Amino acid sequence: MDETGGPNYAVPLPFWSMAHPQHAQVQLLAQEWAESYGLFRSETTRSKFHSLGYGRLMSYACPTADLDALRLMVEWNTYFFLFDDQQNYAMLNDRAEDYGWLQRAIRRMVASHGSAPHSGHPLVAALSDLCRRTFPRMSIAWGARFEENLRRWLDGQSQENKFRAIGKTPTVNEYVQMRRDASTVYAHIDLMEIGEQTEIPDDLYRSIPFQTLVESTTDIMCWINDIHSLPVETVEGDPINLVTVLQDHDGLGPHEAVAAVSDLVASRVEDHMTAIRELQERMEETCVPHPIREAVLRCVRDQGSWPAGMELWDRTDTIRFSCGELQGPNRPPQYAEDLLTPP
């Protein structure tokens, strides 16, 4: 195991995990969807999409979903990764204004649930499609929560950009909340309900045990990813990484910082397991109907399956964290390209 982080660093997790049996099919469907909206502009990025493996990643998030629901989740995940690539590209190339314009268009589309008029920019048009296929499936309360979590994602990216623009490393406290917000894990957890064909009651969703689950799932995934993506982000000079934060603010060396992050993950796993027990107790005490209780616990199961699957995917099933994909200063990785400017 590489003690300085990177894709070879294994982080043990105790969660049950299973990949959806149709992961290969949904990977192909996601590529067709992305192509239909012009999200690939070169044969290089098109050819590398399979090796990125977003369909394989999301197959762990809802391993028993029907194909239509899983496809929607994979397309959202693909979209989030593509938009994240544009954020990184903008900051590397002094194109904050272009990114700002695009983010404002995205915010309008989110607020309208997909109905806002737009110029046809591929990323805006693709988001319109996703929103139109997502919000009508669920209740108004769920839609308000999902919209809130999409805004959280965009707010988190804006905060990250402020630190990147000045080359400053955030403090640990600043980092933790910002990383949660920008990660899109909150929104993905909402989408799990579609995969499980259920809707978590709003009061239960906002309860302390369930929010602890959401936050611990997010932290576990983000911090494991920080370990695996560290070599790439170090080359790019990206300060938004918990290992880097601990090195800069706590004076830890590379090995010590990676080990410290791994220990923090283990602590959040304990919090996660405790929250599951407390959530079960709450549902019993408040007499939540048995069918709803079972559906909620399926969503809880998925919040364990996905991090465990992601940990393996990071290390063995994607090129996203390979330094071999880097092309040099101020250039996107080979699997990404400039989508900031309309074609």
Coordinates of C-alpha atoms in Angstrom, one line a residue:
M1 CA 0.0 0.0 0.0
D2 CA 1.3 3.5 -0.9
E3 CA 1.4 5.3 2.4
T4 CA 1.5 8.7 0.7
G5 CA -1.9 8.3 -0.8
G6 CA -3.0 7.8 -4.4
P7 CA -5.1 5.1 -6.1
N8 CA -3.1 2.3 -4.5
Y9 CA -4.0 3.2 -0.9
A10 CA -6.8 1.0 0.3
V11 CA -9.2 2.3 3.0
P12 CA -11.0 -0.6 4.7
L13 CA -14.8 -0.1 5.1
P14 CA -17.2 -2.5 6.9
F15 CA -20.2 -1.9 4.7
W16 CA -22.0 -4.4 2.6
S17 CA -21.7 -3.6 -1.1
M18 CA -22.9 -4.9 -4.4
A19 CA -22.8 -3.7 -8.0
H20 CA -26.0 -3.5 -10.0
P21 CA -26.0 -6.4 -12.5
Q22 CA -26.8 -4.0 -15.4
H23 CA -23.8 -1.7 -14.8
A24 CA -22.3 -2.3 -18.2
Q25 CA -25.5 -1.5 -20.0
V26 CA -26.1 1.7 -18.0
Q27 CA -22.6 2.8 -18.7
L28 CA -23.3 2.6 -22.4
L29 CA -26.7 4.4 -22.0
A30 CA -25.0 7.2 -20.1
Q31 CA -22.5 7.7 -23.0
E32 CA -25.3 7.8 -25.5
W33 CA -27.1 10.5 -23.4
A34 CA -23.9 12.6 -23.0
E35 CA -23.3 12.3 -26.8
S36 CA -26.8 13.4 -27.6
Y37 CA -26.2 16.7 -25.7
G38 CA -22.9 17.4 -27.3
L39 CA -20.9 16.8 -24.1
F40 CA -18.1 15.2 -26.0
R41 CA -16.3 17.3 -28.6
S42 CA -13.4 15.1 -29.5
E43 CA -12.9 11.5 -30.2
T44 CA -10.3 11.3 -27.4
T45 CA -12.8 12.3 -24.6
R46 CA -15.5 10.1 -26.2
S47 CA -13.2 7.1 -26.3
K48 CA -12.1 7.6 -22.6
F49 CA -15.6 7.8 -21.2
H50 CA -15.8 4.0 -20.7
S51 CA -12.6 4.0 -18.8
L52 CA -13.9 6.7 -16.5
G53 CA -16.6 4.3 -15.4
Y54 CA -19.3 6.5 -13.9
G55 CA -22.0 3.9 -14.6
R56 CA -19.9 1.3 -12.7
L57 CA -19.5 3.7 -9.8
M58 CA -23.2 4.5 -9.5
S59 CA -24.2 0.8 -9.8
Y60 CA -23.1 0.5 -6.2
A61 CA -25.4 3.3 -5.1
C62 CA -28.7 1.5 -6.0
P63 CA -27.8 -2.1 -6.7
T64 CA -31.4 -3.2 -6.9
A65 CA -33.0 -0.2 -8.8
D66 CA -34.8 -0.7 -12.1
L67 CA -32.8 0.3 -15.2
D68 CA -34.7 3.5 -15.8
A69 CA -34.0 4.8 -12.3
L70 CA -30.4 3.7 -12.3
R71 CA -29.9 5.3 -15.7
L72 CA -31.2 8.6 -14.3
M73 CA -28.8 8.4 -11.4
V74 CA -25.8 7.6 -13.7
E75 CA -26.7 10.5 -16.0
W76 CA -26.8 12.9 -13.0
N77 CA -23.5 11.6 -11.8
T78 CA -22.0 12.0 -15.3
Y79 CA -23.2 15.6 -15.4
F80 CA -21.8 16.4 -12.0
F81 CA -18.3 15.1 -13.0
L82 CA -18.4 16.9 -16.3
F83 CA -19.3 20.2 -14.5
D84 CA -16.6 19.6 -12.0
D85 CA -14.1 19.3 -14.8
Q86 CA -15.3 22.7 -16.1
Q87 CA -14.8 24.2 -12.7
N88 CA -11.2 22.9 -12.6
Y89 CA -10.5 23.9 -16.1
A90 CA -11.8 27.5 -15.5
M91 CA -9.6 28.0 -12.4
L92 CA -6.5 26.6 -14.2
N93 CA -6.9 28.9 -17.1
D94 CA -8.1 32.2 -15.6
R95 CA -11.6 31.8 -16.9
A96 CA -13.6 32.5 -13.8
E97 CA -15.9 34.8 -15.7
D98 CA -16.9 32.1 -18.1
Y99 CA -17.5 29.7 -15.3
G100 CA -19.5 32.3 -13.4
W101 CA -21.7 32.9 -16.4
L102 CA -22.3 29.1 -16.8
Q103 CA -23.0 28.7 -13.1
R104 CA -25.6 31.5 -13.1
A105 CA -27.3 29.7 -16.0
I106 CA -27.2 26.5 -14.1
R107 CA -28.8 28.1 -11.0
R108 CA -31.6 29.5 -13.1
M109 CA -32.3 26.1 -14.6
V110 CA -32.3 24.4 -11.1
A111 CA -34.7 27.1 -9.8
S112 CA -37.1 26.5 -12.7
H113 CA -36.8 22.7 -12.3
G114 CA -35.7 22.5 -16.0
S115 CA -38.1 25.0 -17.6
A116 CA -36.0 28.1 -17.9
P117 CA -35.3 29.4 -21.4
H118 CA -31.6 28.9 -22.4
S119 CA -29.2 29.5 -25.2
G120 CA -28.6 25.8 -26.0
H121 CA -25.3 25.5 -24.2
P122 CA -24.7 21.7 -23.9
L123 CA -24.4 21.8 -20.2
V124 CA -27.4 23.9 -19.6
A125 CA -29.6 21.9 -22.1
A126 CA -28.5 18.6 -20.5
L127 CA -29.4 19.9 -17.0
S128 CA -32.8 20.9 -18.3
D129 CA -33.4 17.4 -19.5
L130 CA -32.3 15.9 -16.1
C131 CA -34.5 18.3 -14.1
R132 CA -37.5 17.6 -16.3
R133 CA -37.1 13.9 -15.8
T134 CA -36.5 14.1 -12.1
F135 CA -38.6 16.7 -10.3
P136 CA -42.0 15.4 -11.5
R137 CA -41.4 11.9 -10.2
M138 CA -41.4 13.1 -6.6
S139 CA -43.4 15.3 -4.1
I140 CA -43.1 19.0 -3.7
A141 CA -41.3 18.5 -0.4
W142 CA -38.7 16.2 -2.0
G143 CA -38.3 18.6 -4.9
A144 CA -37.6 21.5 -2.5
R145 CA -35.0 19.4 -0.7
F146 CA -33.3 18.3 -3.9
E147 CA -33.3 21.9 -5.2
E148 CA -31.7 23.0 -1.9
N149 CA -29.0 20.3 -2.2
L150 CA -28.3 21.4 -5.8
R151 CA -27.8 24.9 -4.7
R152 CA -25.6 23.6 -1.9
W153 CA -23.4 22.0 -4.6
L154 CA -23.0 25.2 -6.5
D155 CA -22.4 27.3 -3.4
G156 CA -19.7 24.8 -2.4
Q157 CA -18.0 25.1 -5.8
S158 CA -18.0 28.9 -5.5
Q159 CA -16.4 28.7 -2.0
E160 CA -13.7 26.3 -3.4
N161 CA -13.0 28.7 -6.2
K162 CA -12.3 31.5 -3.8
F163 CA -9.6 29.5 -2.1
R164 CA -8.2 28.4 -5.4
A165 CA -8.1 31.9 -6.8
I166 CA -5.8 33.1 -4.0
G167 CA -3.9 29.9 -3.6
K168 CA -4.9 29.5 0.0
T169 CA -5.5 26.3 1.9
P170 CA -8.7 26.4 4.0
T171 CA -8.7 25.6 7.7
V172 CA -10.0 22.1 8.7
N173 CA -13.4 23.5 9.8
E174 CA -13.7 25.6 6.6
Y175 CA -12.8 22.6 4.5
V176 CA -15.1 20.0 6.0
Q177 CA -18.3 21.9 5.3
M178 CA -17.2 23.3 2.0
R179 CA -16.2 19.8 0.8
R180 CA -19.5 18.4 1.8
D181 CA -21.4 21.1 0.0
A182 CA -19.4 20.9 -3.3
S183 CA -19.3 17.1 -3.4
T184 CA -22.9 16.4 -4.7
V185 CA -23.3 13.5 -2.2
Y186 CA -26.3 15.2 -0.7
A187 CA -28.1 15.3 -4.1
H188 CA -27.1 11.7 -4.9
I189 CA -28.6 10.5 -1.6
D190 CA -31.8 12.2 -2.6
L191 CA -31.7 10.3 -5.9
M192 CA -31.3 7.0 -4.1
E193 CA -34.9 7.4 -3.1
I194 CA -35.9 7.3 -6.7
G195 CA -33.8 4.2 -7.1
E196 CA -35.6 2.6 -4.2
Q197 CA -39.0 3.8 -5.3
T198 CA -39.7 5.5 -2.1
E199 CA -39.6 8.9 -0.4
I200 CA -38.2 9.5 3.1
P201 CA -40.7 11.5 5.2
D202 CA -39.4 15.0 5.5
D203 CA -39.4 15.0 9.3
L204 CA -37.4 11.8 9.3
Y205 CA -35.0 13.1 6.7
R206 CA -34.3 16.2 8.8
S207 CA -33.9 14.2 12.0
I208 CA -30.6 14.2 13.8
P209 CA -29.9 10.5 13.1
F210 CA -30.6 10.7 9.4
Q211 CA -28.6 13.9 9.0
T212 CA -25.7 12.3 10.8
L213 CA -26.0 9.5 8.3
V214 CA -26.0 11.9 5.3
E215 CA -23.0 13.9 6.7
S216 CA -21.0 10.8 7.7
T217 CA -21.6 9.2 4.3
T218 CA -20.5 12.4 2.6
D219 CA -17.3 12.8 4.8
I220 CA -16.4 9.1 4.3
M221 CA -16.6 9.4 0.5
C222 CA -15.0 12.8 0.3
W223 CA -12.0 12.0 2.5
I224 CA -11.3 8.6 0.9
N225 CA -11.4 10.4 -2.5
D226 CA -9.0 13.0 -1.1
I227 CA -6.5 10.2 -0.4
H228 CA -6.9 8.6 -3.8
S229 CA -6.8 11.9 -5.8
L230 CA -3.9 13.4 -3.8
P231 CA -1.1 12.8 -6.4
V232 CA -3.2 14.4 -9.2
E233 CA -4.2 17.4 -7.1
T234 CA -0.7 17.9 -5.8
V235 CA 0.6 18.2 -9.4
E236 CA -2.2 20.6 -10.2
G237 CA -1.5 22.7 -7.0
D238 CA -5.1 22.2 -5.8
P239 CA -5.5 23.1 -2.1
I240 CA -8.9 21.6 -1.8
N241 CA -7.8 18.3 -0.2
L242 CA -8.0 17.2 3.4
V243 CA -4.5 15.7 3.3
T244 CA -3.1 19.0 2.1
V245 CA -5.1 20.9 4.7
L246 CA -3.7 18.8 7.5
Q247 CA -0.2 19.2 6.1
D248 CA -0.5 23.0 5.9
H249 CA -2.3 23.7 9.1
D250 CA -1.2 20.9 11.4
G251 CA 2.4 20.6 10.2
L252 CA 2.1 16.9 9.3
G253 CA 4.3 15.2 6.8
P254 CA 2.8 13.4 3.8
H255 CA 2.7 10.0 5.4
E256 CA 1.3 11.3 8.7
A257 CA -1.4 13.4 6.9
V258 CA -2.6 10.5 4.9
A259 CA -2.7 8.2 8.0
A260 CA -4.6 11.0 9.9
V261 CA -7.2 11.2 7.1
S262 CA -7.6 7.4 7.2
D263 CA -8.1 7.6 10.9
L264 CA -10.7 10.3 10.5
V265 CA -12.6 8.1 8.0
A266 CA -12.6 5.3 10.6
S267 CA -14.1 7.7 13.1
R268 CA -16.9 8.8 10.8
V269 CA -17.6 5.1 10.0
E270 CA -18.3 4.7 13.8
D271 CA -20.6 7.7 13.7
H272 CA -22.4 6.2 10.7
M273 CA -23.0 2.9 12.4
T274 CA -24.2 4.6 15.6
A275 CA -26.6 6.8 13.5
I276 CA -28.1 3.7 11.9
R277 CA -29.0 2.3 15.3
E278 CA -30.4 5.6 16.5
L279 CA -32.5 6.0 13.3
Q280 CA -34.0 2.5 13.8
E281 CA -34.8 3.4 17.4
R282 CA -36.5 6.6 16.3
M283 CA -38.6 4.8 13.7
E284 CA -39.7 2.3 16.3
E285 CA -40.5 5.0 18.9
T286 CA -42.5 7.1 16.4
C287 CA -44.3 4.1 15.0
V288 CA -43.2 4.6 11.4
P289 CA -45.2 2.2 9.2
H290 CA -43.3 -1.0 8.4
P291 CA -43.2 -0.5 4.6
I292 CA -41.8 3.0 5.0
R293 CA -39.3 1.7 7.6
E294 CA -38.1 -1.0 5.2
A295 CA -37.7 1.5 2.4
V296 CA -35.8 3.9 4.6
L297 CA -33.4 1.1 5.6
R298 CA -32.9 0.2 1.9
C299 CA -31.7 3.8 1.4
V300 CA -29.5 3.5 4.5
R301 CA -28.0 0.2 3.1
D302 CA -27.3 2.1 -0.2
Q303 CA -25.4 4.8 1.8
G304 CA -23.0 2.0 2.8
S305 CA -22.8 0.2 -0.5
W306 CA -21.9 3.3 -2.4
P307 CA -18.9 4.4 -0.3
A308 CA -17.5 0.9 -0.3
G309 CA -18.0 0.6 -4.0
M310 CA -16.4 4.0 -4.6
E311 CA -13.4 3.0 -2.6
L312 CA -12.8 0.1 -4.9
W313 CA -13.7 2.0 -8.0
D314 CA -11.2 4.8 -7.2
R315 CA -8.4 2.3 -7.0
T316 CA -9.2 -0.2 -9.7
D317 CA -12.0 0.9 -12.1
T318 CA -11.4 4.4 -13.3
I319 CA -8.7 6.5 -14.9
R320 CA -9.9 9.7 -13.2
F321 CA -7.2 9.7 -10.6
S322 CA -4.3 8.6 -12.8
C323 CA -1.4 11.1 -13.2
G324 CA -0.9 9.6 -16.7
E325 CA -4.1 11.5 -17.8
L326 CA -2.5 14.9 -17.0
Q327 CA -1.3 16.9 -20.0
G328 CA 0.7 19.6 -18.4
P329 CA 0.2 23.0 -16.8
N330 CA -3.1 24.8 -17.5
R331 CA -4.5 21.9 -19.6
P332 CA -7.3 19.6 -18.7
P333 CA -6.7 15.9 -18.2
Q334 CA -7.0 13.8 -21.4
Y335 CA -10.5 12.6 -20.4
A336 CA -11.8 16.2 -20.1
E337 CA -12.1 19.2 -22.4
D338 CA -13.3 22.8 -22.6
L339 CA -17.1 23.0 -22.5
L340 CA -17.1 26.5 -21.0
T341 CA -17.6 28.0 -24.4
P342 CA -20.7 27.0 -26.5
P343 CA -19.7 25.2 -29.8

